[in-house]
Amino acid sequence: NSKVIQTPRYLVKGQGQKAKMRCIPEKGHPVVFWYQQNKNNEFKFLINFQNQEVLQQIDMTEKRFSAECPSNSPCSLEIQSSEAGDSALYLCASRKGQGRDSDYTFGSGTRLLVI
Amino acid sequence: GDSVTQKEGLVTLTEGLPVMLNCTYQTIYSNAFLFWYVHYLNESPRLLLKSSTDNKRTEHQGFHATLHKSSSSFHLQKSSAQLSDSALYYCALGSNMGYKLTFGTGTSLLVDP
């Protein structure tokens, strides 16, 4: 059982609909990441946070994706207008520190299907 | 920037045979940290082993890997494959470049009886 909790496990949306998923990082892990695992099983980095602040994000995230990690609430990733190409497994991971040796704890993921 | 290459997308072998999954990396930083993660279906990806020490063998749960900085490699090996080893394996690089790990494209290992 992972110490990173992701909900929901599955999400089905129509094209153009909003899709929102949540993540509770491992206790004591201030750095949170979102990855998209595509149909080729590749991990595509989307965005990361340290506490409530965005550290890095890709261009795709800036346009249709929004994410936040509010204090004392789950982190969330929301797709404003879902497209078929967004269908993927979305993985949240947390990390204890910023150091190069600090490994990730992953959640089980939210599998999004856009129909 | 940093990059990780996993040449094989799929490795299929028979139970009992040795496993070797390739991983090479590129970074401008000399103090890279390399990781192997395993992802079983319907589970969370989890850390298998990690290393930053040149030419030192790291072992966990029957798997082992040795970081060779001269060849920028961190291949994952196991002497005898088991059916339960069937999973996705990801090599990842941590460096001073940024906060995130850089992942390879993953290798799917399928072990047949």
mmCIF file of N, CA and C in Angstrom, chain B:
data_model
loop_
_atom_site.group_PDB
_atom_site.id
_atom_site.type_symbol
_atom_site.label_atom_id
_atom_site.label_comp_id
_atom_site.label_asym_id
_atom_site.label_seq_id
_atom_site.Cartn_x
_atom_site.Cartn_y
_atom_site.Cartn_z
ATOM 1 N N GLY B 1 20.433 18.925 -21.702
ATOM 2 C CA GLY B 1 19.892 18.513 -20.415
ATOM 3 C C GLY B 1 20.139 17.049 -20.151
ATOM 4 N N ASP B 2 19.661 16.582 -19.010
ATOM 5 C CA ASP B 2 19.802 15.182 -18.633
ATOM 6 C C ASP B 2 18.956 14.287 -19.531
ATOM 7 N N SER B 3 19.438 13.062 -19.746
ATOM 8 C CA SER B 3 18.647 12.085 -20.495
ATOM 9 C C SER B 3 19.004 10.678 -20.050
ATOM 10 N N VAL B 4 18.038 9.779 -20.183
ATOM 11 C CA VAL B 4 18.222 8.370 -19.839
ATOM 12 C C VAL B 4 17.727 7.538 -21.009
ATOM 13 N N THR B 5 18.508 6.551 -21.402
ATOM 14 C CA THR B 5 18.143 5.688 -22.527
ATOM 15 C C THR B 5 17.995 4.250 -22.065
ATOM 16 N N GLN B 6 16.829 3.693 -22.350
ATOM 17 C CA GLN B 6 16.608 2.267 -22.142
ATOM 18 C C GLN B 6 16.312 1.689 -23.517
ATOM 19 N N LYS B 7 17.274 0.978 -24.057
ATOM 20 C CA LYS B 7 17.198 0.530 -25.452
ATOM 21 C C LYS B 7 16.031 -0.402 -25.714
ATOM 22 N N GLU B 8 15.801 -1.321 -24.772
ATOM 23 C CA GLU B 8 14.791 -2.350 -25.019
ATOM 24 C C GLU B 8 13.429 -1.887 -24.513
ATOM 25 N N GLY B 9 12.454 -1.942 -25.391
ATOM 26 C CA GLY B 9 11.097 -1.637 -24.957
ATOM 27 C C GLY B 9 10.448 -2.860 -24.337
ATOM 28 N N LEU B 10 10.808 -4.023 -24.850
ATOM 29 C CA LEU B 10 10.233 -5.281 -24.364
ATOM 30 C C LEU B 10 11.331 -6.341 -24.310
ATOM 31 N N VAL B 11 11.400 -7.021 -23.180
ATOM 32 C CA VAL B 11 12.312 -8.153 -23.040
ATOM 33 C C VAL B 11 11.481 -9.352 -22.614
ATOM 34 N N THR B 12 11.562 -10.401 -23.407
ATOM 35 C CA THR B 12 10.823 -11.632 -23.110
ATOM 36 C C THR B 12 11.818 -12.749 -22.891
ATOM 37 N N LEU B 13 11.684 -13.462 -21.776
ATOM 38 C CA LEU B 13 12.575 -14.585 -21.544
ATOM 39 C C LEU B 13 11.894 -15.658 -20.708
ATOM 40 N N THR B 14 12.531 -16.791 -20.655
ATOM 41 C CA THR B 14 11.982 -17.942 -19.952
ATOM 42 C C THR B 14 12.438 -17.946 -18.498
ATOM 43 N N GLU B 15 11.549 -18.370 -17.642
ATOM 44 C CA GLU B 15 11.847 -18.468 -16.215
ATOM 45 C C GLU B 15 13.158 -19.223 -15.999
ATOM 46 N N GLY B 16 13.980 -18.672 -15.101
ATOM 47 C CA GLY B 16 15.246 -19.326 -14.788
ATOM 48 C C GLY B 16 16.442 -18.758 -15.528
ATOM 49 N N LEU B 17 16.172 -18.044 -16.613
ATOM 50 C CA LEU B 17 17.271 -17.444 -17.361
ATOM 51 C C LEU B 17 17.681 -16.115 -16.734
ATOM 52 N N PRO B 18 18.915 -15.677 -16.988
ATOM 53 C CA PRO B 18 19.364 -14.402 -16.410
ATOM 54 C C PRO B 18 18.698 -13.206 -17.096
ATOM 55 N N VAL B 19 18.577 -12.143 -16.301
ATOM 56 C CA VAL B 19 17.953 -10.913 -16.770
ATOM 57 C C VAL B 19 19.006 -9.819 -16.860
ATOM 58 N N MET B 20 18.968 -9.067 -17.949
ATOM 59 C CA MET B 20 19.780 -7.854 -18.018
ATOM 60 C C MET B 20 18.995 -6.790 -18.777
ATOM 61 N N LEU B 21 18.699 -5.706 -18.081
ATOM 62 C CA LEU B 21 17.992 -4.577 -18.687
ATOM 63 C C LEU B 21 18.972 -3.412 -18.764
ATOM 64 N N ASN B 22 19.092 -2.849 -19.954
ATOM 65 C CA ASN B 22 20.102 -1.822 -20.180
ATOM 66 C C ASN B 22 19.629 -0.429 -19.808
ATOM 67 N N CYS B 23 20.562 0.336 -19.262
ATOM 68 C CA CYS B 23 20.293 1.747 -18.950
ATOM 69 C C CYS B 23 21.578 2.541 -19.137
ATOM 70 N N THR B 24 21.521 3.554 -19.962
ATOM 71 C CA THR B 24 22.629 4.495 -20.078
ATOM 72 C C THR B 24 22.090 5.896 -19.875
ATOM 73 N N TYR B 25 22.939 6.799 -19.514
ATOM 74 C CA TYR B 25 22.464 8.137 -19.189
ATOM 75 C C TYR B 25 23.445 9.193 -19.671
ATOM 76 N N GLN B 26 22.944 10.409 -19.739
ATOM 77 C CA GLN B 26 23.791 11.547 -20.082
ATOM 78 C C GLN B 26 23.502 12.684 -19.121
ATOM 79 N N THR B 27 24.533 13.263 -18.580
ATOM 80 C CA THR B 27 24.403 14.439 -17.735
ATOM 81 C C THR B 27 25.738 15.159 -17.717
ATOM 82 N N ILE B 28 25.690 16.444 -17.518
ATOM 83 C CA ILE B 28 26.943 17.196 -17.439
ATOM 84 C C ILE B 28 27.508 17.170 -16.030
ATOM 85 N N TYR B 29 26.706 16.653 -15.083
ATOM 86 C CA TYR B 29 27.130 16.657 -13.694
ATOM 87 C C TYR B 29 27.840 15.353 -13.349
ATOM 88 N N SER B 30 28.904 15.474 -12.598
ATOM 89 C CA SER B 30 29.712 14.299 -12.292
ATOM 90 C C SER B 30 29.126 13.472 -11.156
ATOM 91 N N ASN B 31 28.236 14.048 -10.365
ATOM 92 C CA ASN B 31 27.736 13.355 -9.178
ATOM 93 C C ASN B 31 26.302 12.861 -9.372
ATOM 94 N N ALA B 32 26.065 12.195 -10.461
ATOM 95 C CA ALA B 32 24.725 11.697 -10.773
ATOM 96 C C ALA B 32 24.307 10.589 -9.819
ATOM 97 N N PHE B 33 22.999 10.493 -9.589
ATOM 98 C CA PHE B 33 22.414 9.427 -8.783
ATOM 99 C C PHE B 33 21.482 8.649 -9.697
ATOM 100 N N LEU B 34 21.624 7.340 -9.742
ATOM 101 C CA LEU B 34 20.810 6.511 -10.626
ATOM 102 C C LEU B 34 19.870 5.624 -9.814
ATOM 103 N N PHE B 35 18.685 5.442 -10.373
ATOM 104 C CA PHE B 35 17.635 4.681 -9.714
ATOM 105 C C PHE B 35 17.047 3.651 -10.688
ATOM 106 N N TRP B 36 16.543 2.558 -10.139
ATOM 107 C CA TRP B 36 15.678 1.646 -10.871
ATOM 108 C C TRP B 36 14.360 1.552 -10.117
ATOM 109 N N TYR B 37 13.266 1.778 -10.878
ATOM 110 C CA TYR B 37 11.929 1.627 -10.327
ATOM 111 C C TYR B 37 11.255 0.460 -11.041
ATOM 112 N N VAL B 38 10.387 -0.247 -10.303
ATOM 113 C CA VAL B 38 9.608 -1.328 -10.884
ATOM 114 C C VAL B 38 8.126 -0.983 -10.757
ATOM 115 N N HIS B 39 7.378 -1.230 -11.834
ATOM 116 C CA HIS B 39 5.957 -0.896 -11.859
ATOM 117 C C HIS B 39 5.177 -2.137 -12.252
ATOM 118 N N TYR B 40 4.517 -2.738 -11.250
ATOM 119 C CA TYR B 40 3.641 -3.865 -11.513
ATOM 120 C C TYR B 40 2.260 -3.335 -11.874
ATOM 121 N N LEU B 41 1.549 -4.100 -12.679
ATOM 122 C CA LEU B 41 0.215 -3.704 -13.128
ATOM 123 C C LEU B 41 -0.685 -3.434 -11.935
ATOM 124 N N ASN B 42 -1.384 -2.318 -11.981
ATOM 125 C CA ASN B 42 -2.347 -1.920 -10.943
ATOM 126 C C ASN B 42 -1.717 -1.631 -9.583
ATOM 127 N N GLU B 43 -0.428 -1.416 -9.576
ATOM 128 C CA GLU B 43 0.240 -1.016 -8.338
ATOM 129 C C GLU B 43 0.996 0.290 -8.553
ATOM 130 N N SER B 44 1.539 0.828 -7.467
ATOM 131 C CA SER B 44 2.358 2.031 -7.574
ATOM 132 C C SER B 44 3.757 1.655 -8.030
ATOM 133 N N PRO B 45 4.374 2.462 -8.873
ATOM 134 C CA PRO B 45 5.800 2.248 -9.137
ATOM 135 C C PRO B 45 6.551 2.360 -7.812
ATOM 136 N N ARG B 46 7.553 1.507 -7.629
ATOM 137 C CA ARG B 46 8.313 1.581 -6.383
ATOM 138 C C ARG B 46 9.802 1.436 -6.653
ATOM 139 N N LEU B 47 10.568 1.998 -5.757
ATOM 140 C CA LEU B 47 12.023 1.972 -5.892
ATOM 141 C C LEU B 47 12.540 0.552 -5.736
ATOM 142 N N LEU B 48 13.409 0.165 -6.636
ATOM 143 C CA LEU B 48 14.032 -1.155 -6.575
ATOM 144 C C LEU B 48 15.450 -1.035 -6.000
ATOM 145 N N LEU B 49 16.241 -0.131 -6.565
ATOM 146 C CA LEU B 49 17.547 0.139 -5.999
ATOM 147 C C LEU B 49 18.089 1.452 -6.554
ATOM 148 N N LYS B 50 19.125 1.963 -5.891
ATOM 149 C CA LYS B 50 19.697 3.235 -6.304
ATOM 150 C C LYS B 50 21.182 3.278 -5.953
ATOM 151 N N SER B 51 21.907 4.132 -6.644
ATOM 152 C CA SER B 51 23.347 4.219 -6.409
ATOM 153 C C SER B 51 23.936 5.499 -6.970
ATOM 154 N N SER B 52 24.990 5.959 -6.320
ATOM 155 C CA SER B 52 25.783 7.057 -6.875
ATOM 156 C C SER B 52 27.276 6.729 -6.811
ATOM 157 N N THR B 53 27.593 5.542 -6.334
ATOM 158 C CA THR B 53 28.992 5.172 -6.137
ATOM 159 C C THR B 53 29.527 4.418 -7.349
ATOM 160 N N ASP B 54 30.565 4.935 -7.911
ATOM 161 C CA ASP B 54 31.143 4.338 -9.116
ATOM 162 C C ASP B 54 31.696 2.951 -8.823
ATOM 163 N N ASN B 55 31.368 2.023 -9.702
ATOM 164 C CA ASN B 55 31.898 0.643 -9.676
ATOM 165 C C ASN B 55 31.529 -0.154 -8.431
ATOM 166 N N LYS B 56 30.498 0.244 -7.744
ATOM 167 C CA LYS B 56 30.042 -0.500 -6.570
ATOM 168 C C LYS B 56 28.710 -1.187 -6.872
ATOM 169 N N ARG B 57 28.637 -2.464 -6.613
ATOM 170 C CA ARG B 57 27.429 -3.247 -6.877
ATOM 171 C C ARG B 57 26.388 -2.963 -5.797
ATOM 172 N N THR B 58 25.167 -2.687 -6.241
ATOM 173 C CA THR B 58 24.043 -2.448 -5.332
ATOM 174 C C THR B 58 23.030 -3.553 -5.543
ATOM 175 N N GLU B 59 22.523 -4.132 -4.446
ATOM 176 C CA GLU B 59 21.614 -5.269 -4.566
ATOM 177 C C GLU B 59 20.356 -5.064 -3.758
ATOM 178 N N HIS B 60 19.256 -5.606 -4.284
ATOM 179 C CA HIS B 60 17.992 -5.579 -3.539
ATOM 180 C C HIS B 60 17.040 -6.579 -4.160
ATOM 181 N N GLN B 61 16.455 -7.417 -3.346
ATOM 182 C CA GLN B 61 15.436 -8.382 -3.776
ATOM 183 C C GLN B 61 15.881 -9.214 -4.971
ATOM 184 N N GLY B 62 17.121 -9.628 -4.950
ATOM 185 C CA GLY B 62 17.634 -10.496 -5.997
ATOM 186 C C GLY B 62 18.157 -9.788 -7.224
ATOM 187 N N PHE B 63 17.853 -8.503 -7.350
ATOM 188 C CA PHE B 63 18.356 -7.706 -8.464
ATOM 189 C C PHE B 63 19.640 -6.985 -8.039
ATOM 190 N N HIS B 64 20.456 -6.699 -9.018
ATOM 191 C CA HIS B 64 21.650 -5.920 -8.737
ATOM 192 C C HIS B 64 21.999 -5.031 -9.924
ATOM 193 N N ALA B 65 22.725 -3.969 -9.621
ATOM 194 C CA ALA B 65 23.181 -3.043 -10.657
ATOM 195 C C ALA B 65 24.474 -2.403 -10.177
ATOM 196 N N THR B 66 25.316 -2.061 -11.110
ATOM 197 C CA THR B 66 26.581 -1.384 -10.802
ATOM 198 C C THR B 66 26.661 -0.135 -11.650
ATOM 199 N N LEU B 67 26.878 0.985 -11.005
ATOM 200 C CA LEU B 67 27.037 2.245 -11.727
ATOM 201 C C LEU B 67 28.448 2.327 -12.291
ATOM 202 N N HIS B 68 28.547 2.494 -13.579
ATOM 203 C CA HIS B 68 29.846 2.664 -14.240
ATOM 204 C C HIS B 68 29.868 4.049 -14.878
ATOM 205 N N LYS B 69 30.549 4.955 -14.232
ATOM 206 C CA LYS B 69 30.561 6.326 -14.727
ATOM 207 C C LYS B 69 31.373 6.442 -16.017
ATOM 208 N N SER B 70 32.339 5.562 -16.191
ATOM 209 C CA SER B 70 33.162 5.632 -17.402
ATOM 210 C C SER B 70 32.330 5.374 -18.658
ATOM 211 N N SER B 71 31.317 4.537 -18.526
ATOM 212 C CA SER B 71 30.446 4.229 -19.663
ATOM 213 C C SER B 71 29.031 4.795 -19.474
ATOM 214 N N SER B 72 28.817 5.553 -18.398
ATOM 215 C CA SER B 72 27.503 6.134 -18.099
ATOM 216 C C SER B 72 26.407 5.083 -18.160
ATOM 217 N N SER B 73 26.622 3.986 -17.461
ATOM 218 C CA SER B 73 25.657 2.887 -17.502
ATOM 219 C C SER B 73 25.258 2.452 -16.107
ATOM 220 N N PHE B 74 24.058 1.885 -16.044
ATOM 221 C CA PHE B 74 23.526 1.375 -14.769
ATOM 222 C C PHE B 74 22.560 0.242 -15.113
ATOM 223 N N HIS B 75 23.086 -0.834 -15.658
ATOM 224 C CA HIS B 75 22.266 -1.947 -16.123
ATOM 225 C C HIS B 75 21.736 -2.758 -14.947
ATOM 226 N N LEU B 76 20.489 -3.193 -15.078
ATOM 227 C CA LEU B 76 19.842 -3.997 -14.035
ATOM 228 C C LEU B 76 19.975 -5.475 -14.374
ATOM 229 N N GLN B 77 20.389 -6.256 -13.387
ATOM 230 C CA GLN B 77 20.603 -7.690 -13.642
ATOM 231 C C GLN B 77 20.005 -8.546 -12.542
ATOM 232 N N LYS B 78 19.700 -9.774 -12.949
ATOM 233 C CA LYS B 78 19.259 -10.781 -11.991
ATOM 234 C C LYS B 78 19.726 -12.123 -12.529
ATOM 235 N N SER B 79 20.165 -12.985 -11.662
ATOM 236 C CA SER B 79 20.762 -14.238 -12.130
ATOM 237 C C SER B 79 19.731 -15.212 -12.686
ATOM 238 N N SER B 80 18.522 -15.167 -12.129
ATOM 239 C CA SER B 80 17.515 -16.137 -12.539
ATOM 240 C C SER B 80 16.127 -15.505 -12.489
ATOM 241 N N ALA B 81 15.510 -15.333 -13.640
ATOM 242 C CA ALA B 81 14.210 -14.671 -13.702
ATOM 243 C C ALA B 81 13.098 -15.536 -13.115
ATOM 244 N N GLN B 82 12.160 -14.864 -12.469
ATOM 245 C CA GLN B 82 10.974 -15.535 -11.937
ATOM 246 C C GLN B 82 9.746 -14.958 -12.625
ATOM 247 N N LEU B 83 8.675 -15.757 -12.638
ATOM 248 C CA LEU B 83 7.437 -15.299 -13.257
ATOM 249 C C LEU B 83 6.977 -13.978 -12.647
ATOM 250 N N SER B 84 7.178 -13.833 -11.340
ATOM 251 C CA SER B 84 6.722 -12.638 -10.619
ATOM 252 C C SER B 84 7.548 -11.396 -10.960
ATOM 253 N N ASP B 85 8.606 -11.555 -11.720
ATOM 254 C CA ASP B 85 9.407 -10.390 -12.128
ATOM 255 C C ASP B 85 8.799 -9.659 -13.313
ATOM 256 N N SER B 86 7.772 -10.235 -13.914
ATOM 257 C CA SER B 86 7.120 -9.586 -15.061
ATOM 258 C C SER B 86 6.532 -8.246 -14.624
ATOM 259 N N ALA B 87 7.028 -7.172 -15.222
ATOM 260 C CA ALA B 87 6.638 -5.817 -14.822
ATOM 261 C C ALA B 87 7.318 -4.826 -15.761
ATOM 262 N N LEU B 88 7.021 -3.545 -15.531
ATOM 263 C CA LEU B 88 7.719 -2.467 -16.214
ATOM 264 C C LEU B 88 8.865 -1.988 -15.337
ATOM 265 N N TYR B 89 10.011 -1.766 -15.939
ATOM 266 C CA TYR B 89 11.187 -1.314 -15.194
ATOM 267 C C TYR B 89 11.664 0.017 -15.773
ATOM 268 N N TYR B 90 11.847 0.984 -14.888
ATOM 269 C CA TYR B 90 12.272 2.311 -15.307
ATOM 270 C C TYR B 90 13.603 2.660 -14.659
ATOM 271 N N CYS B 91 14.504 3.145 -15.465
ATOM 272 C CA CYS B 91 15.763 3.692 -14.982
ATOM 273 C C CYS B 91 15.579 5.208 -14.870
ATOM 274 N N ALA B 92 16.127 5.809 -13.830
ATOM 275 C CA ALA B 92 15.950 7.243 -13.638
ATOM 276 C C ALA B 92 17.248 7.874 -13.140
ATOM 277 N N LEU B 93 17.389 9.139 -13.447
ATOM 278 C CA LEU B 93 18.610 9.886 -13.127
ATOM 279 C C LEU B 93 18.275 11.088 -12.261
ATOM 280 N N GLY B 94 19.002 11.259 -11.187
ATOM 281 C CA GLY B 94 18.905 12.465 -10.371
ATOM 282 C C GLY B 94 20.227 13.209 -10.469
ATOM 283 N N SER B 95 20.144 14.486 -10.752
ATOM 284 C CA SER B 95 21.383 15.262 -10.836
ATOM 285 C C SER B 95 21.122 16.632 -10.237
ATOM 286 N N ASN B 96 22.100 17.481 -10.347
ATOM 287 C CA ASN B 96 21.931 18.827 -9.825
ATOM 288 C C ASN B 96 21.183 19.725 -10.780
ATOM 289 N N MET B 97 20.673 19.133 -11.870
ATOM 290 C CA MET B 97 20.021 19.953 -12.888
ATOM 291 C C MET B 97 18.695 20.520 -12.399
ATOM 292 N N GLY B 98 18.012 19.785 -11.591
ATOM 293 C CA GLY B 98 16.703 20.271 -11.158
ATOM 294 C C GLY B 98 16.107 19.357 -10.115
ATOM 295 N N TYR B 99 14.887 19.644 -9.723
ATOM 296 C CA TYR B 99 14.274 18.890 -8.652
ATOM 297 C C TYR B 99 13.783 17.518 -9.094
ATOM 298 N N LYS B 100 13.429 17.389 -10.367
ATOM 299 C CA LYS B 100 12.783 16.166 -10.796
ATOM 300 C C LYS B 100 13.797 15.130 -11.283
ATOM 301 N N LEU B 101 13.382 13.866 -11.166
ATOM 302 C CA LEU B 101 14.159 12.780 -11.745
ATOM 303 C C LEU B 101 13.850 12.719 -13.242
ATOM 304 N N THR B 102 14.832 12.322 -14.002
ATOM 305 C CA THR B 102 14.650 12.107 -15.439
ATOM 306 C C THR B 102 14.513 10.608 -15.655
ATOM 307 N N PHE B 103 13.382 10.194 -16.222
ATOM 308 C CA PHE B 103 13.106 8.770 -16.412
ATOM 309 C C PHE B 103 13.426 8.337 -17.832
ATOM 310 N N GLY B 104 13.845 7.080 -17.955
ATOM 311 C CA GLY B 104 13.921 6.453 -19.260
ATOM 312 C C GLY B 104 12.522 6.074 -19.719
ATOM 313 N N THR B 105 12.443 5.533 -20.925
ATOM 314 C CA THR B 105 11.149 5.194 -21.510
ATOM 315 C C THR B 105 10.587 3.883 -20.983
ATOM 316 N N GLY B 106 11.364 3.187 -20.162
ATOM 317 C CA GLY B 106 10.862 1.964 -19.546
ATOM 318 C C GLY B 106 11.111 0.724 -20.382
ATOM 319 N N THR B 107 11.297 -0.392 -19.704
ATOM 320 C CA THR B 107 11.427 -1.699 -20.354
ATOM 321 C C THR B 107 10.407 -2.639 -19.738
ATOM 322 N N SER B 108 9.603 -3.231 -20.588
ATOM 323 C CA SER B 108 8.624 -4.208 -20.130
ATOM 324 C C SER B 108 9.283 -5.575 -20.117
ATOM 325 N N LEU B 109 9.341 -6.194 -18.957
ATOM 326 C CA LEU B 109 9.927 -7.533 -18.816
ATOM 327 C C LEU B 109 8.805 -8.552 -18.707
ATOM 328 N N LEU B 110 8.826 -9.532 -19.590
ATOM 329 C CA LEU B 110 7.825 -10.588 -19.583
ATOM 330 C C LEU B 110 8.546 -11.914 -19.401
ATOM 331 N N VAL B 111 8.227 -12.599 -18.315
ATOM 332 C CA VAL B 111 8.875 -13.880 -18.023
ATOM 333 C C VAL B 111 7.866 -14.993 -18.257
ATOM 334 N N ASP B 112 8.209 -15.906 -19.133
ATOM 335 C CA ASP B 112 7.339 -17.043 -19.468
ATOM 336 C C ASP B 112 7.754 -18.291 -18.698
ATOM 337 N N PRO B 113 6.777 -19.169 -18.427
ATOM 338 C CA PRO B 113 7.124 -20.419 -17.727
ATOM 339 C C PRO B 113 7.907 -21.372 -18.627
#
